[in-house]
Amino acid sequence: MDPQLNLDLTGGEDLDQLWNRLLKALTRQIGRDAVQSWLEAVRMVELTADSFTLAVASGTAREWIQKRYCRLIETAAEAELGRRLEMRLVVRRPSRNESAEAAPLPAAPLRPQAVDPSFPTLPLHGDCLFDNFVVGDSNRVAAGAARAVAEAPARAFNPLFIYGGVGLGKTHLLHAIGNAVRQREPRVRLAYISGESFTTHFINSLRERRQDQFRRAHRTVDLWIVDDVQFIADKATTRQEFFHTFNDLFLANRQIIMAADRTPRELRLLEDRLRTRMESGLMVEVGAPDLETRISILRRKVELEGAAVPDEVIRQIACGITSSVRLLQGALIRVLALASLQHREIDAELTAHALEPYSGEGGIERLGQEAVLRAVCDFFQIEESDLTGPRRDRRTVVARQVAMHLVRELMGRSLVDIGQMFGGKSHSTVLYALGRLQQTMKEDGDLEQAVNTLLLRLKS
Ligand code: ADP
Ligand code: MG
């Protein structure tokens, strides 16, 4: 840590100068147009020893910059300052003449107080609230249950288990519960974790012989919120620890809330005892939103962005994207971004163009599939054609198994489909390959970790 850095650069002037230098460097890399469209209106508002904060004009700009330019900006900052800094983005309050009503700044992420700082829980997103969760037939029961739990933890439904496909609002609801309880009772002991973070921390605690601390961190909370339970590693010790944690909290009448992409029954890794307990609480599904709900979600988002989008365009997007709220919002942002970059009006033609990658038979599927195959090939340093070809050397074989596993986990493809994808193999060959991979991962922790990392990266 270098406290000097703070002292040198506290004045707004210096931050402006620094940001201008970064803009110059970025212009060389991404061109004037992109910089003008997205980065020129940005201001640097804070610089600390390990991070810098940029204030941006809207939620759209924040998402876009985060997605597209985070790496580049961090790298430019590193080149300028000689150290790796984390970029943070806040939405700046519009000045009076920009908007009559000042939009509130998004709440700072609430960091659940860590019971033990060496096993930190994940931060709650301040902008995932019940108030901005659009309720429709597909999620009414889940949203109602989540609200009830937030209002009466450990009294309404315990445990609460939310399941459903990717991008349908499970994580949003978990954060909304955490935020609501925390707002009412700031001192509540709350842990928000994921199956992945539980696994990693537990394995670390074993290695570092700090199981006691790990246990204390998890078993002394009032609200235990576990996202993506499907990522709890399929290892006996981790599963057992998970079971005991669950059991302790359950018997102590603490509120337990979980989310996964499938039901407890389908989560093979849950022991029967745990599964039965889980099923004794309330299980609710979030489904894909119907057209009306999709339109409401888009309207809400447009309003939030302060953008003007014609009703026909909203309908056009809502009709084009049906399977996930995340994709739906991404599509809207794509439309807004395209209009802004090309200085064009938001009309049917522009929208059709923006939606192209999502369209066509299985368009989005294909996009996802390509991303998976590319990621695997990058990782194993092989050619994409080898994945479907006849090569049988160990590296190619493992890469192929990993690709099959990821396609199955991420896209829920059937064994038959996967066989087709990988050069016309039979479904039993695929099943065998997946089984082999599970076995290899059990023996090779590095491979297991690599696969989980790929999975997480692709998921996001
Ligand atoms: P999941 O955890 O089910 O994969 P998320 O909770 O991450 O999905 O949702 C994906 C995105 O869609 C998030 O930005 C979330 O805020 C948003 N979202 C999902 N459902 C709704 C909804 N009903 N109303 C408003 N936003 C939603
Ligand atoms: Mg989620």
Coordinates of C-alpha atoms and ligand atoms in Angstrom, one line a residue:
M1 CA 0.0 0.0 0.0
D2 CA 1.3 3.4 -0.8
P3 CA -0.5 6.2 1.1
Q4 CA 1.3 8.7 -1.0
L5 CA -0.9 8.0 -3.9
N6 CA -3.8 9.4 -2.1
L7 CA -2.1 12.5 -1.0
D8 CA -0.7 13.3 -4.4
L9 CA -3.9 13.1 -6.2
T10 CA -6.8 14.2 -4.1
G11 CA -7.6 17.4 -6.0
G12 CA -10.2 17.2 -8.7
E13 CA -7.7 18.8 -11.1
D14 CA -5.2 16.0 -10.8
L15 CA -7.8 13.4 -11.3
D16 CA -9.1 15.2 -14.4
Q17 CA -5.5 15.3 -15.8
L18 CA -4.9 11.7 -15.1
W19 CA -8.2 10.7 -16.7
N20 CA -7.3 12.8 -19.8
R21 CA -4.1 11.0 -20.1
L22 CA -5.9 7.7 -19.9
L23 CA -8.4 8.9 -22.6
K24 CA -5.5 9.6 -24.9
A25 CA -4.1 6.2 -24.5
L26 CA -7.5 4.6 -24.9
T27 CA -8.2 6.6 -28.1
R28 CA -5.1 5.0 -29.6
Q29 CA -6.6 1.6 -28.8
I30 CA -10.3 1.9 -29.4
G31 CA -10.6 4.9 -31.7
R32 CA -12.1 8.4 -31.3
D33 CA -15.7 7.3 -31.9
A34 CA -15.9 4.9 -29.1
V35 CA -14.1 7.2 -26.7
Q36 CA -16.4 10.1 -27.7
S37 CA -19.5 8.0 -27.3
W38 CA -18.8 6.3 -24.0
L39 CA -15.8 7.7 -22.2
E40 CA -15.6 11.4 -22.7
A41 CA -18.5 12.3 -20.4
V42 CA -17.0 10.1 -17.7
R43 CA -15.1 11.7 -14.8
M44 CA -12.6 10.2 -12.5
V45 CA -13.8 11.0 -9.0
E46 CA -11.6 9.0 -6.7
L47 CA -8.2 7.3 -6.6
T48 CA -7.0 5.2 -3.7
A49 CA -4.1 2.9 -3.3
D50 CA -5.9 0.0 -4.9
S51 CA -8.8 1.3 -6.9
F52 CA -10.1 4.2 -8.9
T53 CA -13.7 5.3 -9.3
L54 CA -15.3 6.7 -12.4
A55 CA -18.6 8.5 -12.4
V56 CA -20.7 7.8 -15.5
A57 CA -23.9 9.3 -16.8
S58 CA -26.3 6.4 -16.7
G59 CA -26.9 2.8 -15.7
T60 CA -26.5 1.8 -19.4
A61 CA -23.2 3.5 -19.7
R62 CA -22.1 1.8 -16.5
E63 CA -23.0 -1.7 -17.8
W64 CA -21.5 -1.0 -21.2
I65 CA -18.3 0.4 -19.9
Q66 CA -18.0 -2.4 -17.4
K67 CA -18.5 -5.0 -20.0
R68 CA -16.6 -3.6 -22.9
Y69 CA -13.8 -1.4 -21.5
C70 CA -13.1 -2.5 -17.9
R71 CA -9.9 -4.5 -18.9
L72 CA -8.6 -1.8 -21.2
I73 CA -9.1 1.0 -18.8
E74 CA -7.5 -0.9 -16.0
T75 CA -4.6 -1.8 -18.2
A76 CA -4.2 1.9 -19.3
A77 CA -4.3 2.9 -15.6
E78 CA -1.7 0.3 -14.8
A79 CA 0.6 1.6 -17.5
E80 CA 0.1 5.1 -16.3
L81 CA 0.5 4.6 -12.6
G82 CA 2.7 1.5 -12.5
R83 CA 0.3 -0.6 -10.4
R84 CA -2.7 -2.7 -10.8
L85 CA -5.9 -0.9 -9.7
E86 CA -9.4 -2.0 -9.7
M87 CA -11.9 0.1 -11.6
R88 CA -15.2 1.0 -9.9
L89 CA -18.1 2.7 -11.6
V90 CA -20.8 4.9 -10.0
V91 CA -23.7 6.6 -11.8
R92 CA -23.4 10.3 -11.3
R93 CA -26.3 12.4 -10.2
P94 CA -27.5 14.5 -13.1
S95 CA -27.0 18.2 -12.6
R96 CA -30.2 20.4 -12.3
N97 CA -30.3 21.3 -16.0
E98 CA -29.9 17.7 -17.1
S99 CA -33.0 16.5 -15.2
A100 CA -35.6 18.2 -13.1
E101 CA -35.6 15.3 -10.7
A102 CA -32.3 14.2 -9.5
A103 CA -32.0 10.4 -9.8
P104 CA -30.7 8.9 -6.6
L105 CA -27.2 7.4 -6.7
P106 CA -27.3 3.7 -6.5
A107 CA -26.8 2.6 -3.0
A108 CA -23.3 1.6 -2.3
P109 CA -22.9 -2.2 -2.2
L110 CA -23.6 -3.3 1.3
R111 CA -20.8 -5.5 2.5
P112 CA -22.3 -8.0 4.7
Q113 CA -20.2 -7.8 7.8
A114 CA -17.8 -10.7 7.7
V115 CA -17.9 -12.8 10.8
D116 CA -14.4 -13.8 10.0
P117 CA -12.6 -11.5 7.5
S118 CA -10.5 -14.3 6.1
F119 CA -13.7 -16.0 4.9
P120 CA -15.5 -13.0 3.4
T121 CA -19.0 -13.3 2.2
L122 CA -19.9 -11.8 -1.2
P123 CA -21.2 -8.3 -1.4
L124 CA -24.9 -7.6 -1.9
H125 CA -25.7 -5.5 -4.9
G126 CA -27.5 -2.4 -3.7
D127 CA -29.6 -2.1 -6.8
C128 CA -31.2 -5.6 -6.6
L129 CA -34.3 -4.6 -4.6
F130 CA -37.9 -5.8 -4.4
D131 CA -39.0 -2.4 -5.7
N132 CA -37.3 -2.9 -9.1
F133 CA -38.2 -6.5 -9.5
V134 CA -41.0 -6.8 -12.0
V135 CA -43.6 -9.3 -11.0
G136 CA -45.5 -11.5 -13.5
D137 CA -47.0 -14.9 -13.6
S138 CA -43.6 -16.5 -14.1
N139 CA -42.2 -15.3 -10.8
R140 CA -45.1 -14.2 -8.7
V141 CA -44.9 -17.0 -6.2
A142 CA -41.1 -16.8 -5.9
A143 CA -41.2 -13.0 -5.4
G144 CA -44.0 -13.4 -2.8
A145 CA -42.1 -16.0 -0.9
A146 CA -38.9 -14.0 -1.0
R147 CA -40.8 -10.9 0.4
A148 CA -42.4 -13.0 3.1
V149 CA -39.0 -14.4 4.2
A150 CA -37.5 -10.9 4.2
E151 CA -40.3 -9.6 6.4
A152 CA -40.2 -12.5 8.8
P153 CA -36.9 -14.4 8.6
A154 CA -37.0 -17.8 10.1
R155 CA -40.7 -17.6 10.6
A156 CA -42.3 -17.5 7.2
F157 CA -40.7 -20.3 5.1
N158 CA -37.5 -22.0 6.1
P159 CA -35.6 -23.0 4.2
L160 CA -36.6 -21.2 1.0
F161 CA -35.3 -22.8 -2.1
I162 CA -35.6 -20.9 -5.4
Y163 CA -34.9 -22.7 -8.6
G164 CA -35.0 -22.0 -12.3
G165 CA -33.0 -21.4 -15.5
V166 CA -30.2 -18.9 -16.1
G167 CA -31.0 -15.2 -16.1
L168 CA -34.5 -15.4 -14.6
G169 CA -34.0 -13.4 -11.4
K170 CA -33.0 -15.8 -8.8
T171 CA -29.9 -13.9 -7.8
H172 CA -31.9 -10.7 -7.9
L173 CA -34.4 -12.1 -5.3
L174 CA -31.6 -13.3 -3.0
H175 CA -30.0 -9.9 -3.0
A176 CA -33.4 -8.2 -2.5
I177 CA -34.0 -10.4 0.6
G178 CA -30.5 -9.5 2.0
N179 CA -30.9 -5.8 1.2
A180 CA -34.4 -5.6 2.8
V181 CA -33.4 -7.4 6.0
R182 CA -30.2 -5.5 6.3
Q183 CA -32.0 -2.2 5.8
R184 CA -34.4 -2.9 8.5
E185 CA -31.9 -4.5 10.9
P186 CA -28.4 -3.1 10.0
R187 CA -26.8 -5.4 12.6
V188 CA -28.1 -8.6 11.3
R189 CA -25.5 -11.3 10.8
L190 CA -25.9 -12.2 7.2
A191 CA -23.8 -14.3 4.9
Y192 CA -24.3 -14.2 1.1
I193 CA -22.2 -16.8 -0.6
S194 CA -22.2 -19.0 -3.6
G195 CA -21.7 -22.7 -4.1
E196 CA -18.4 -21.9 -5.6
S197 CA -17.2 -19.6 -2.8
F198 CA -18.3 -22.1 -0.2
T199 CA -16.2 -24.7 -1.9
T200 CA -13.1 -22.6 -2.4
H201 CA -13.1 -21.3 1.2
F202 CA -13.7 -24.7 2.6
I203 CA -10.9 -26.2 0.7
N204 CA -8.6 -23.4 1.7
S205 CA -9.6 -23.8 5.3
L206 CA -8.6 -27.5 5.1
R207 CA -5.3 -26.7 3.6
E208 CA -4.5 -23.9 6.1
R209 CA -5.9 -25.9 9.0
R210 CA -8.4 -23.2 9.8
Q211 CA -11.6 -25.3 9.8
D212 CA -12.7 -23.8 13.1
Q213 CA -12.6 -20.3 11.8
F214 CA -14.4 -21.4 8.7
R215 CA -17.1 -23.1 10.7
R216 CA -17.5 -20.1 13.0
A217 CA -17.8 -17.8 10.0
H218 CA -20.7 -19.9 8.5
R219 CA -22.5 -21.2 11.5
T220 CA -23.0 -18.0 13.5
V221 CA -25.2 -16.2 11.1
D222 CA -28.8 -15.3 11.2
L223 CA -29.4 -15.4 7.5
W224 CA -27.5 -17.9 5.3
I225 CA -28.0 -17.1 1.7
V226 CA -26.4 -19.5 -0.8
D227 CA -26.6 -18.8 -4.5
D228 CA -25.8 -21.3 -7.2
V229 CA -25.9 -24.3 -5.0
Q230 CA -25.2 -26.5 -8.0
F231 CA -21.6 -25.3 -7.8
I232 CA -20.9 -26.9 -4.5
A233 CA -18.1 -29.3 -5.5
D234 CA -19.0 -32.9 -5.9
K235 CA -16.6 -34.0 -3.2
A236 CA -17.6 -35.9 -0.2
T237 CA -15.8 -33.6 2.3
T238 CA -17.2 -30.4 0.9
R239 CA -20.7 -31.9 0.7
Q240 CA -20.5 -33.0 4.2
E241 CA -19.4 -29.7 5.5
F242 CA -22.3 -28.1 3.6
F243 CA -24.7 -30.5 5.1
H244 CA -23.5 -29.9 8.6
T245 CA -23.6 -26.2 8.2
F246 CA -27.1 -26.4 6.9
N247 CA -28.1 -28.6 9.7
D248 CA -26.6 -26.5 12.5
L249 CA -28.3 -23.4 11.1
F250 CA -31.6 -25.2 10.6
L251 CA -31.7 -26.6 14.1
A252 CA -30.8 -23.2 15.5
N253 CA -33.7 -21.8 13.6
R254 CA -31.7 -19.5 11.4
Q255 CA -33.1 -18.5 8.0
I256 CA -31.7 -20.4 5.1
I257 CA -32.2 -19.3 1.5
M258 CA -30.8 -21.0 -1.5
A259 CA -31.0 -20.8 -5.2
A260 CA -30.0 -23.2 -7.9
D261 CA -30.6 -23.9 -11.5
R262 CA -32.5 -27.1 -10.7
T263 CA -34.5 -28.7 -7.9
P264 CA -33.0 -30.3 -4.8
R265 CA -34.0 -33.6 -6.3
E266 CA -32.0 -33.0 -9.4
L267 CA -29.0 -31.7 -7.5
R268 CA -27.4 -35.1 -7.3
L269 CA -24.7 -33.8 -5.0
L270 CA -27.1 -33.2 -2.1
E271 CA -27.3 -36.0 0.3
D272 CA -30.7 -37.5 0.8
R273 CA -30.9 -36.2 4.4
L274 CA -30.2 -32.7 3.2
R275 CA -32.6 -33.0 0.3
T276 CA -35.4 -34.1 2.5
R277 CA -34.8 -31.1 4.8
M278 CA -34.6 -28.8 1.9
E279 CA -37.9 -30.1 0.6
S280 CA -39.5 -29.6 4.0
G281 CA -39.3 -25.8 3.5
L282 CA -40.7 -24.0 0.5
M283 CA -39.5 -24.7 -3.0
V284 CA -40.5 -22.1 -5.7
E285 CA -39.7 -21.9 -9.3
V286 CA -38.9 -18.9 -11.4
G287 CA -39.9 -19.4 -15.0
A288 CA -39.3 -17.6 -18.2
P289 CA -41.4 -14.4 -18.3
D290 CA -44.4 -14.1 -20.6
L291 CA -44.7 -11.4 -23.2
E292 CA -46.5 -9.0 -20.9
T293 CA -43.9 -9.3 -18.2
R294 CA -41.1 -8.9 -20.7
I295 CA -42.6 -5.7 -21.9
S296 CA -42.9 -4.4 -18.3
I297 CA -39.3 -5.3 -17.6
L298 CA -38.1 -3.5 -20.7
R299 CA -40.3 -0.4 -19.9
R300 CA -38.9 -0.3 -16.4
K301 CA -35.4 -0.5 -17.7
V302 CA -36.0 2.2 -20.3
E303 CA -37.4 4.5 -17.6
L304 CA -34.4 3.8 -15.4
E305 CA -32.0 4.7 -18.2
G306 CA -33.9 7.9 -18.9
A307 CA -34.0 6.8 -22.6
A308 CA -36.9 7.3 -25.0
V309 CA -37.8 4.1 -26.8
P310 CA -40.9 3.7 -29.0
D311 CA -43.5 1.2 -27.8
E312 CA -43.2 -0.8 -31.1
V313 CA -39.5 -1.2 -30.5
I314 CA -40.1 -2.4 -26.9
R315 CA -42.5 -5.0 -28.3
Q316 CA -40.1 -6.0 -31.0
I317 CA -37.4 -6.7 -28.4
A318 CA -39.8 -8.5 -26.1
C319 CA -41.0 -10.7 -29.0
G320 CA -37.4 -11.5 -30.1
I321 CA -36.0 -12.5 -26.7
T322 CA -38.0 -14.9 -24.7
S323 CA -35.8 -17.1 -22.6
S324 CA -34.0 -14.9 -20.1
V325 CA -34.3 -11.5 -18.4
R326 CA -30.6 -11.0 -18.6
L327 CA -30.6 -11.5 -22.4
L328 CA -33.6 -9.2 -22.6
Q329 CA -31.9 -6.4 -20.8
G330 CA -28.7 -7.0 -22.8
A331 CA -30.6 -6.7 -26.1
L332 CA -32.1 -3.4 -25.0
I333 CA -28.7 -2.1 -24.1
R334 CA -27.4 -3.2 -27.5
V335 CA -30.2 -1.2 -29.2
L336 CA -29.4 1.9 -27.1
A337 CA -25.7 1.5 -27.7
L338 CA -26.0 1.0 -31.4
A339 CA -28.3 4.1 -31.7
S340 CA -25.8 6.1 -29.7
L341 CA -22.7 4.9 -31.6
Q342 CA -24.2 5.4 -35.0
H343 CA -26.1 8.5 -34.1
R344 CA -29.3 6.9 -35.4
E345 CA -32.9 6.9 -34.4
I346 CA -34.2 4.0 -32.4
D347 CA -36.6 2.4 -35.0
A348 CA -37.6 -1.0 -36.2
E349 CA -34.7 -1.3 -38.6
L350 CA -32.0 -0.5 -36.1
T351 CA -33.6 -2.8 -33.6
A352 CA -33.7 -5.7 -36.1
H353 CA -30.0 -5.1 -36.8
A354 CA -29.2 -5.0 -33.1
L355 CA -31.1 -8.2 -32.5
E356 CA -29.5 -10.1 -35.3
P357 CA -27.1 -12.1 -33.1
Y358 CA -30.1 -13.3 -31.1
S359 CA -32.2 -14.3 -34.0
G360 CA -32.5 -17.2 -36.4
E361 CA -33.1 -20.7 -35.4
G362 CA -31.1 -21.3 -32.2
G363 CA -29.2 -18.0 -32.7
I364 CA -28.5 -17.4 -29.1
E365 CA -27.8 -21.0 -28.6
R366 CA -25.3 -21.0 -31.3
L367 CA -23.6 -17.9 -29.9
G368 CA -23.3 -19.5 -26.6
Q369 CA -22.0 -22.8 -28.0
E370 CA -19.4 -21.0 -30.0
A371 CA -18.2 -19.1 -27.0
V372 CA -17.9 -22.4 -25.1
L373 CA -15.9 -24.1 -27.8
R374 CA -13.6 -21.1 -28.2
A375 CA -13.0 -20.8 -24.5
V376 CA -12.1 -24.5 -24.3
C377 CA -9.8 -24.4 -27.3
D378 CA -8.1 -21.3 -26.0
F379 CA -7.5 -23.0 -22.7
F380 CA -6.2 -26.3 -24.0
Q381 CA -4.4 -24.6 -26.9
I382 CA -6.0 -26.8 -29.6
E383 CA -7.8 -26.1 -32.8
E384 CA -11.6 -26.1 -32.9
S385 CA -11.6 -28.7 -35.6
D386 CA -9.9 -31.1 -33.2
L387 CA -12.9 -31.0 -30.9
T388 CA -15.0 -32.7 -33.5
G389 CA -12.2 -34.5 -35.3
P390 CA -10.7 -38.0 -34.7
R391 CA -7.6 -37.1 -32.6
R392 CA -7.2 -39.3 -29.6
D393 CA -4.2 -37.7 -27.8
R394 CA -4.8 -37.1 -24.1
R395 CA -5.0 -33.3 -24.3
T396 CA -7.6 -33.4 -27.1
V397 CA -9.6 -36.0 -25.4
V398 CA -9.8 -34.1 -22.1
A399 CA -10.5 -30.9 -24.0
R400 CA -13.4 -32.6 -25.8
Q401 CA -14.8 -34.0 -22.5
V402 CA -14.6 -30.6 -20.9
A403 CA -16.3 -29.0 -23.9
M404 CA -19.1 -31.6 -23.7
H405 CA -19.4 -31.0 -19.9
L406 CA -19.7 -27.2 -20.3
V407 CA -22.2 -27.4 -23.1
R408 CA -24.3 -29.6 -21.0
E409 CA -24.0 -27.6 -17.8
L410 CA -24.4 -24.2 -19.4
M411 CA -26.9 -24.9 -22.1
G412 CA -28.7 -28.0 -20.8
R413 CA -28.2 -29.8 -24.1
S414 CA -29.2 -33.5 -24.3
L415 CA -26.7 -36.2 -24.7
V416 CA -28.0 -36.9 -28.2
D417 CA -27.5 -33.2 -29.2
I418 CA -24.1 -33.2 -27.7
G419 CA -23.2 -36.3 -29.6
Q420 CA -24.2 -34.6 -32.9
M421 CA -22.2 -31.5 -32.0
F422 CA -19.0 -33.5 -31.5
G423 CA -18.8 -35.3 -34.7
G424 CA -21.8 -37.6 -34.6
K425 CA -21.1 -39.6 -31.5
S426 CA -23.7 -41.8 -29.8
H427 CA -25.4 -40.7 -26.6
S428 CA -23.7 -43.5 -24.7
T429 CA -20.3 -42.3 -25.9
V430 CA -21.1 -38.9 -24.6
L431 CA -22.3 -40.3 -21.3
Y432 CA -19.1 -42.3 -21.0
A433 CA -17.0 -39.2 -21.8
L434 CA -18.8 -37.1 -19.1
G435 CA -18.3 -39.9 -16.6
R436 CA -14.6 -40.1 -17.4
L437 CA -14.2 -36.4 -16.9
Q438 CA -15.9 -36.6 -13.5
Q439 CA -13.4 -39.3 -12.5
T440 CA -10.4 -37.4 -13.9
M441 CA -11.5 -34.2 -12.1
K442 CA -11.7 -36.1 -8.8
E443 CA -8.1 -37.2 -9.2
D444 CA -6.8 -33.9 -10.6
G445 CA -7.7 -30.9 -8.5
D446 CA -6.1 -28.5 -11.0
L447 CA -8.3 -29.7 -13.8
E448 CA -11.4 -29.5 -11.6
Q449 CA -10.5 -26.0 -10.7
A450 CA -9.9 -25.0 -14.3
V451 CA -13.2 -26.5 -15.4
N452 CA -15.1 -24.6 -12.6
T453 CA -13.3 -21.4 -13.6
L454 CA -14.2 -21.8 -17.2
L455 CA -17.8 -22.5 -16.2
L456 CA -18.1 -19.4 -14.1
R457 CA -16.4 -17.2 -16.7
L458 CA -18.8 -18.5 -19.4
K459 CA -21.8 -18.1 -17.1
S460 CA -21.1 -14.4 -16.6
Ligands
ADP1 P1 -30.4 -15.7 -12.3 O1 -29.7 -15.6 -10.9 O2 -31.7 -16.4 -12.2 O3 -29.5 -16.3 -13.3 P2 -30.4 -12.8 -12.2 O4 -31.1 -12.6 -10.9 O5 -28.9 -12.6 -12.2 O6 -30.7 -14.3 -12.8 O7 -31.1 -11.9 -13.3 C1 -30.5 -11.5 -14.5 C2 -30.7 -10.0 -14.7 O8 -32.1 -9.7 -14.9 C3 -30.3 -9.2 -13.5 O9 -29.8 -8.0 -13.9 C4 -31.7 -8.9 -12.8 O10 -31.7 -7.7 -12.0 C5 -32.6 -8.9 -13.9 N1 -34.0 -9.4 -13.6 C6 -34.3 -10.7 -13.6 N2 -35.7 -10.8 -13.3 C7 -36.1 -9.5 -13.2 C8 -37.4 -9.0 -13.0 N3 -38.5 -9.8 -12.8 N4 -37.5 -7.6 -12.9 C9 -36.4 -6.9 -13.1 N5 -35.2 -7.3 -13.3 C10 -35.0 -8.6 -13.4
MG2 MG -27.8 -16.2 -10.4

